[in-house]
XYZ file of C-alpha atoms in Angstrom:
334
model
C -15.304 56.485 22.536
C -15.728 55.982 26.630
C -12.483 54.749 28.428
C -12.927 51.721 30.793
C -9.683 52.160 32.625
C -8.766 53.808 35.949
C -6.268 56.619 36.096
C -2.775 55.803 37.318
C -0.404 58.643 37.974
C -0.521 61.814 36.153
C 0.055 60.934 32.683
C -0.162 57.025 32.017
C -2.862 54.166 32.712
C -3.557 50.811 31.858
C -5.507 50.885 28.723
C -7.382 47.600 27.310
C -6.476 47.427 23.820
C -10.126 45.797 23.172
C -11.389 49.220 23.634
C -9.719 50.800 20.724
C -9.182 47.878 18.394
C -11.249 45.331 16.426
C -8.960 41.971 17.254
C -9.362 38.816 14.444
C -7.401 35.896 13.791
C -5.994 35.812 10.472
C -6.874 32.844 7.879
C -4.585 30.169 6.918
C -4.109 29.008 3.311
C -2.525 25.898 2.375
C 0.750 26.064 0.169
C -1.139 24.819 -2.672
C -3.573 27.819 -2.421
C -1.046 30.142 -3.413
C 2.216 30.866 -5.325
C 4.640 33.934 -5.301
C 3.168 37.170 -5.757
C 2.927 40.651 -4.248
C 0.773 40.343 -0.984
C 2.712 40.324 2.432
C 1.949 37.077 4.071
C 2.130 37.659 7.586
C 3.186 34.403 9.712
C 4.486 33.781 13.258
C 8.040 34.969 12.649
C 9.485 37.415 14.703
C 11.695 38.802 11.648
C 11.298 41.013 8.532
C 8.214 42.664 10.004
C 6.251 39.545 10.558
C 6.436 39.135 6.725
C 7.228 35.331 5.920
C 6.687 35.620 2.184
C 4.986 37.357 -0.756
C 2.400 35.606 -2.399
C -0.396 35.849 -5.205
C -3.724 36.267 -3.409
C -5.731 39.242 -2.787
C -5.118 40.853 0.874
C -7.398 39.777 3.744
C -6.713 42.919 5.708
C -6.231 46.397 4.917
C -2.964 48.289 6.095
C -2.576 50.986 8.756
C -2.867 48.467 11.785
C -1.199 46.029 14.344
C -0.322 42.550 14.116
C 0.629 39.975 17.014
C 2.220 36.418 16.518
C 0.305 34.156 19.290
C 3.722 32.420 20.584
C 5.296 35.371 21.811
C 2.806 38.020 21.272
C 5.562 39.851 19.219
C 4.233 43.007 17.648
C 4.453 44.999 14.454
C 2.809 47.694 12.649
C 1.500 47.222 9.263
C 1.705 49.593 6.755
C 0.348 47.502 3.518
C -2.274 45.381 2.881
C -1.758 41.739 3.651
C -2.689 38.162 4.172
C -1.963 36.797 7.477
C -1.895 32.841 8.758
C -4.394 31.814 11.634
C -1.064 32.172 13.939
C -1.629 35.844 13.918
C -3.802 38.254 15.499
C -4.797 41.348 13.928
C -5.695 44.588 15.872
C -8.044 46.902 13.518
C -8.255 50.620 15.164
C -11.475 51.653 15.926
C -10.425 55.074 16.030
C -9.850 57.073 12.718
C -6.752 59.279 13.859
C -4.673 55.829 13.773
C -1.583 55.940 11.635
C 2.095 54.637 11.486
C 3.778 56.614 14.149
C 0.721 55.773 16.462
C 1.071 52.317 15.420
C 4.902 52.086 15.976
C 4.266 53.265 19.392
C 1.909 51.066 20.399
C 3.477 47.835 19.143
C 6.253 48.995 21.128
C 4.428 49.068 24.137
C 3.029 45.627 23.455
C 6.701 44.296 22.851
C 7.581 45.543 26.142
C 4.720 44.260 28.082
C 3.729 41.161 26.710
C 6.615 39.031 25.134
C 7.805 37.603 27.896
C 4.580 36.351 29.227
C 3.733 34.134 26.206
C 5.441 30.930 24.814
C 4.472 27.758 22.648
C 2.884 26.394 25.860
C 0.774 29.198 26.529
C 0.151 31.245 23.223
C -1.999 34.500 23.147
C -4.902 33.673 20.800
C -7.863 36.299 19.824
C -9.718 35.701 23.334
C -6.125 36.617 25.053
C -5.508 39.754 23.361
C -8.592 41.163 23.809
C -7.753 41.233 27.473
C -4.577 42.775 27.124
C -3.826 46.286 29.036
C -0.776 48.260 28.398
C 0.184 51.427 30.193
C -0.486 54.438 27.696
C 0.024 57.915 28.108
C -3.341 59.631 28.517
C -4.920 63.092 28.585
C -6.394 65.101 31.209
C -9.720 63.391 30.896
C -8.093 59.823 30.899
C -8.381 58.753 27.242
C -5.096 57.693 25.412
C -3.127 60.377 24.135
C -2.800 59.691 20.347
C -1.150 63.304 19.722
C 1.536 62.670 22.265
C 2.374 59.070 20.925
C 2.619 60.447 17.543
C 4.921 63.404 18.244
C 7.160 61.516 20.267
C 7.742 58.845 17.546
C 8.579 61.684 15.011
C 10.968 63.221 17.472
C 13.202 60.463 17.260
C 16.055 59.845 14.997
C 14.528 57.680 12.008
C 16.170 58.818 8.956
C 16.319 56.238 6.289
C 20.002 54.729 5.434
C 20.564 55.103 1.937
C 23.003 53.743 -0.526
C 24.420 53.869 -3.944
C 25.627 50.580 -4.426
C 23.682 47.810 -6.193
C 23.958 44.060 -6.127
C 26.273 42.635 -8.545
C 26.103 38.819 -8.299
C 28.550 38.258 -11.334
C 31.296 39.435 -9.599
C 31.025 37.210 -6.629
C 30.227 34.276 -8.851
C 32.853 34.236 -11.371
C 35.208 33.798 -8.680
C 36.808 30.381 -7.980
C 36.322 29.134 -4.223
C 38.202 26.826 -1.758
C 37.704 25.190 1.764
C 39.770 26.805 4.490
C 39.739 25.818 8.208
C 39.770 28.712 10.644
C 43.250 27.875 12.208
C 44.958 28.404 8.593
C 43.168 31.826 8.145
C 43.525 33.316 11.683
C 47.475 33.925 12.981
C 45.962 33.734 16.790
C 42.842 32.024 18.199
C 42.799 32.014 21.894
C 40.777 32.233 25.161
C 40.035 35.759 26.277
C 40.652 36.929 29.938
C 37.394 35.985 31.953
C 36.376 39.081 33.592
C 33.742 38.617 36.173
C 30.905 41.235 35.710
C 29.962 41.132 39.138
C 32.217 43.653 40.919
C 32.607 45.792 37.782
C 31.933 49.489 37.859
C 29.302 50.257 35.079
C 30.370 53.063 33.034
C 28.475 55.145 30.333
C 29.002 54.682 26.670
C 30.920 57.907 26.175
C 32.088 58.392 29.631
C 35.735 58.830 30.582
C 37.770 55.332 30.879
C 34.782 53.314 29.692
C 35.376 50.165 27.832
C 33.140 47.741 26.360
C 32.681 44.060 27.971
C 32.181 41.600 25.565
C 30.136 38.780 26.568
C 28.276 35.683 25.139
C 25.195 37.822 24.396
C 24.003 37.789 20.940
C 22.871 41.586 21.135
C 24.626 45.141 20.681
C 27.672 43.553 18.859
C 28.580 41.360 22.016
C 28.620 44.146 24.344
C 27.168 43.504 27.574
C 27.709 46.975 28.949
C 30.635 49.589 29.816
C 32.928 49.014 32.573
C 35.949 51.203 34.069
C 39.100 50.245 32.066
C 40.993 50.671 35.586
C 39.492 47.304 36.725
C 40.670 45.466 33.517
C 43.099 42.714 33.752
C 43.654 42.473 30.231
C 42.802 44.696 27.496
C 42.014 43.508 24.089
C 43.039 45.716 21.249
C 40.506 46.279 18.392
C 40.388 44.765 15.190
C 39.424 41.308 16.442
C 36.846 38.577 15.829
C 35.107 37.375 19.258
C 33.239 34.373 19.624
C 31.261 33.007 22.730
C 32.115 29.317 23.000
C 28.749 27.944 24.736
C 26.302 30.300 22.532
C 28.558 30.292 19.046
C 27.837 34.115 19.137
C 30.334 36.247 17.558
C 31.050 39.564 16.152
C 33.923 41.924 14.694
C 35.264 44.256 17.309
C 36.632 47.461 15.632
C 37.891 49.046 19.182
C 39.664 47.997 22.355
C 37.300 45.519 24.619
C 37.785 43.153 27.422
C 36.112 39.638 27.325
C 33.910 37.997 29.850
C 33.819 34.114 30.546
C 34.118 31.716 27.685
C 35.390 34.037 24.947
C 37.424 33.228 22.250
C 39.329 36.080 20.301
C 40.669 35.407 16.575
C 43.450 37.517 15.159
C 45.026 38.187 11.694
C 46.687 40.385 9.512
C 44.329 40.508 6.805
C 41.274 41.400 9.365
C 39.816 44.788 8.858
C 35.999 46.023 9.086
C 35.322 44.795 5.824
C 36.951 41.468 5.752
C 35.644 41.103 9.526
C 32.282 41.294 8.176
C 32.751 38.966 5.417
C 34.318 36.085 7.716
C 31.769 36.718 10.632
C 28.728 35.996 8.170
C 30.528 32.611 6.892
C 31.110 31.565 10.193
C 27.690 32.458 11.517
C 26.273 29.755 8.665
C 28.248 27.189 10.732
C 26.371 28.120 14.119
C 23.559 25.792 13.466
C 25.879 22.787 14.155
C 26.363 23.980 17.859
C 24.433 24.158 20.756
C 24.999 24.357 24.735
C 24.969 20.743 24.983
C 27.738 20.821 21.968
C 29.449 23.851 22.772
C 31.619 25.875 20.049
C 35.083 25.164 21.966
C 38.461 26.289 21.002
C 39.294 22.977 19.462
C 36.224 23.020 17.013
C 36.345 26.742 16.108
C 40.139 26.129 15.102
C 38.960 23.154 13.185
C 35.878 24.835 11.533
C 35.890 25.171 7.610
C 34.853 28.009 5.578
C 34.399 28.454 1.719
C 36.252 31.914 0.531
C 37.042 33.100 -2.483
C 41.117 32.637 -3.858
C 43.401 34.281 -6.234
C 45.331 32.634 -9.125
C 47.446 31.037 -5.984
C 45.061 29.458 -4.507
C 44.991 31.832 -1.512
C 42.111 33.610 0.182
C 41.621 36.816 -1.942
C 41.030 39.117 0.711
C 41.369 42.323 -1.730
C 38.736 40.783 -3.718
C 36.473 40.065 -0.228
C 37.179 43.707 0.988
C 36.307 45.462 -2.421
C 33.068 43.317 -2.622
C 31.768 44.295 0.952
C 32.291 47.934 0.148
C 30.320 47.212 -3.187
C 27.214 45.884 -2.064
C 24.319 47.712 -0.997
C 25.157 49.529 2.221
C 28.850 48.883 2.127
C 29.214 52.278 1.212
C 27.934 53.483 4.525
C 30.405 51.398 6.896
């Protein structure tokens, strides 16, 4: 296949994806046209590798290709045969040595280069997709270096996490439950010290005197970056729940940390990494009630109710909760 790109630098160049992929639109099915089944149905979701559900129709597309959704151009490698809605662009490789490793590499390049360019008002349709250029590693003759892409992905640590635990729904359904306000569960709910990120000396994760700065970010367990512990005005000990009060982002913090602005810290004697995961999940279910215009402020946090399994005396059964988290799939890997 003739390469139409101009070589940039020594190892990378912008590559027109349409030169190496046939790009087609998915096909929309009305809900009454299908039921539950085994065929992945790819839609405009950025979760679950783009799979919104499994349906009982025959696949329209063969696996071993890439899909993008048109709202944000989120790309995924599709291993198995599938159906796709009309919100999906399907990139079918024109070259024979395309595989999962190359697909993951290219999907990552598309996400890095394209996600920020598109939105609901400016969608990436098939015609737009055919114009996409992404920077790729190239060979000495200027063609995409497929072998390098494959080898690179193979070097990454992607060993599958395994678990010996299985779901036991009877265990959780057999318990009695009761509502509790967070202020009655936590012994202390308070505003963290508002460290200002600007001016703090950033440190590498494993460097000496580094401490995580926990902010309202929804990523990386709330850790914005690592900074010098010498600049900390107030160090928070680990074993706490942190909540961003304007974003309703919350995480369990196992180690000592410092907080940014608009951060709430929750503490209790019953709290540990297992009960912390459980209570965090329950509070997350209440996040839909709040937004930037109706912030998850301290008073609202304290009065938020969650439903917990209880013991014979009607108190939260923290022993059961801890053992339950340990028993569910991947709980043995915590």
